Amino acid sequence: MKTKAAVLWEVNAPWSVEEIELDAPGPGEVLVKIAASGMCHSDEHLTTGDLPFALPIVGGHEGAGVVEAIGEGVSWLSVGDHVVFGFIPSCGRCPSCSTGHQNLCDLGALMGLGLQISDGTSRHHAQGKDLTLMCMLGTFAHHTVVNEASCIKIEKDVPLDKACLLGCGVVTGWGSAVYAADVSPGDTVVVVGVGGIGANAIQGARLAGAKRIVAIDPIEFKREKAMEFGATHTATSMTEALPLLQDLTWGTLANKVIMTMGVGDGQLMGEAMALAAKRGRVVVTNIHPAFEMGGANMSLLDLTLMEKQVVGSLFGSGNPRADIPKLLGLYREGQLDLDGLVTKTYPLEGINEGYQDMRDGKNIRGVLVYE
Amino acid sequence: MKSKAAVLYGIDQPWVVEEIEVDDPKANEVLVNWKVAGMCHSDEHFVTGDMVPPKELLAMMGVDDFFPFIGGHEGAGVVVKVGPGVSSLQVGDHVSASFVPSCGRCRYCSTGRQNLCDLGAGTLTGGMITDGTHRHHVKDGRAVKMMAKLGTFSEYATVAEASLIKVEKDLPLDCVALVSCGVATGWGSATSRADTQPGDTVVVVGIGGIGVNAVQGARMAGAKHIIAIDPVEFKREKAMEFGATHTFSSMTEAIPHLMELSWGQMADRVIMTPGVLHGDMMGEAMTMVGKGGTCVVTAISPMDETSADINLFQLAMWQKEVKGTIFGSLNPRADIPRLLDMYRVGDLKLEELITKRYPLEDINEGYRAMREGENIRGIIVND
């Protein structure tokens, strides 16, 4: 069949919205009519080359839609089911999946190839070429064919243009606070960078009972947004935050520091560590350039003597199959704000405008909504 | 196809070894040739009726008669045929049975608690996990239920993919069979559920196929004292071989010694693994638990027993806890291979667990020996 998709043909070029050819789903695969897709910073990393994936590629990995057809052997989805895509697949059988760490599913190893999990080929084609898929999903398109391992079935009462955010940003941010940082009631938490991830780290810290949440962002609009999501204080930089934090905590500093910037910078780790209290934990959630030079600038003596911890986190250390339905439940009960995350919606054709708005710091989250 | 199987036709009857009919696997099912079956106490609970659901409960589940029933849930075998849609197994693969299935997709599987997989809900109701219909029939054509939907007391059985764990072929199948239930349950009771820490004092009550592995688990977790309690001398001797430091014939006998040994602090962990647990045993068990200590209930109690002798004042004031466990709170897909690898490097004793091997025809003799306390574990071997 034919569908429309945003394709990246080369690095540093705009997204090309064009008609592509889509094959029928193979064994274990489903055809999904996508309703909406979040515009995550990670897809921007494709265009800058920070994430060196094979091109041409259909971007997008934060999506939700309705199953239109199923391939042979699909056992847990039916036509008409509503699904959110997990940006990491979960097979349910590998050692990571079997011990409650689906975010580290062994199938994730195939992600960089952007081809189908079942047989390593492509179902998407344009201009006579095979297309790869961002995170094996390709949600910047009206339809896609993906493996059922990447689909999480959800209830039909949740609007898909909100549910799509659960595929990446919301769980990543929320889980960074709740699981990776393990925020406890009474904690002082710092969130560095208030975009689609950081805003949800704030929501997670609030729900986990943090006493103070200090949100750091240079952009005033984002600091205002942070207060709406539950921050108690804001600062424009870590340098500015340090004296504030010293004052607020009677010198004991932050129990948890969560790094959720647009792009991480190893040279800033020293400043981040300086915000952490004795036994404080710094969570690195944001993407650093794959070939970042110079490593991380931090004192290892400080690490030992103050028993500080540095913890990495992927998908907020959550389990897509458990946490996506769990967070939609919180949304339903009014304890998780998804509506407030969406600053602006765009049609697929508006994708380049949307990313320009992101670069200009105008959006917490832009969302592509397809008719 | 035809298969030899041990069928139970009612409570307090012997196992009848006879030929049954086994249907081919349908979607997401696998035909397994069970090579080895462990003779676990849980299967005996169906003979005594302890685990046979009462009529009213069966009626609620839409089941009119619990029998005929094929026992066996500890097992290892070889895949003979695979049905459509099976993706994790091929013909010739060696497999371990897993008495709790693991779908890999429900809330519990998705959070590292496969032992609580939602598919386990139908364990005692009969019918396949996949579609609820039956693949096994006795001579008169009646459908026969399978213990844990595995029926390892049959030479051949059609089993859902969700209940099978692939294992490497270098591992002896008799060792695989033991790990599939008893070893994992006992070992995990001490490590995962009791969370035994280096330096702890641990008491294990009842040294059968489960208890002896709780002793092994406590040893590997670094327990300082491991006190094994069993009335049978042979089992107390076995416990010492598996890492116990002290043994006693009863809780009553153990209590004053435990008090002295621990300078009055009593045990950090008490693990209950007798053949059958009754509520009136919990009083002494909780007496052995120290301040802030943990009592893990692993053993099967009669289904209709609803009271336990526990002093709740002491529970609160001394911050004790009582925790249940199934499958030692482990994840079958991760932990069965993990335990077998500990066996490979020599950390986990498995061969030493096997007291005697029986052909399927001698199953009743094997269970007699178990009841008399002659076996740590008897196994059925199909040649």
Tab-separated table of C-alpha atoms in Angstrom, chain B residues 205 227-231 236 247-256 284 288:
chain	number	residue	atom	x	y	z
B	205	VAL	CA	12.042	-26.494	58.852
B	227	ILE	CA	19.809	-24.906	61.403
B	228	ALA	CA	17.994	-27.754	59.670
B	229	ILE	CA	15.023	-29.351	61.383
B	230	ASP	CA	13.614	-32.763	60.425
B	231	PRO	CA	12.415	-35.784	62.405
B	236	ARG	CA	19.340	-34.435	58.980
B	247	THR	CA	20.325	-30.092	63.005
B	248	PHE	CA	17.441	-30.877	65.311
B	249	SER	CA	14.562	-33.318	65.162
B	250	SER	CA	11.846	-30.768	66.000
B	251	MET	CA	11.220	-27.054	66.468
B	252	THR	CA	10.615	-27.721	70.188
B	253	GLU	CA	14.074	-29.231	70.456
B	254	ALA	CA	15.672	-26.491	68.363
B	255	ILE	CA	14.319	-23.457	70.249
B	256	PRO	CA	16.551	-23.556	73.375
B	284	GLU	CA	6.824	-22.302	67.201
B	288	MET	CA	12.238	-18.855	66.354
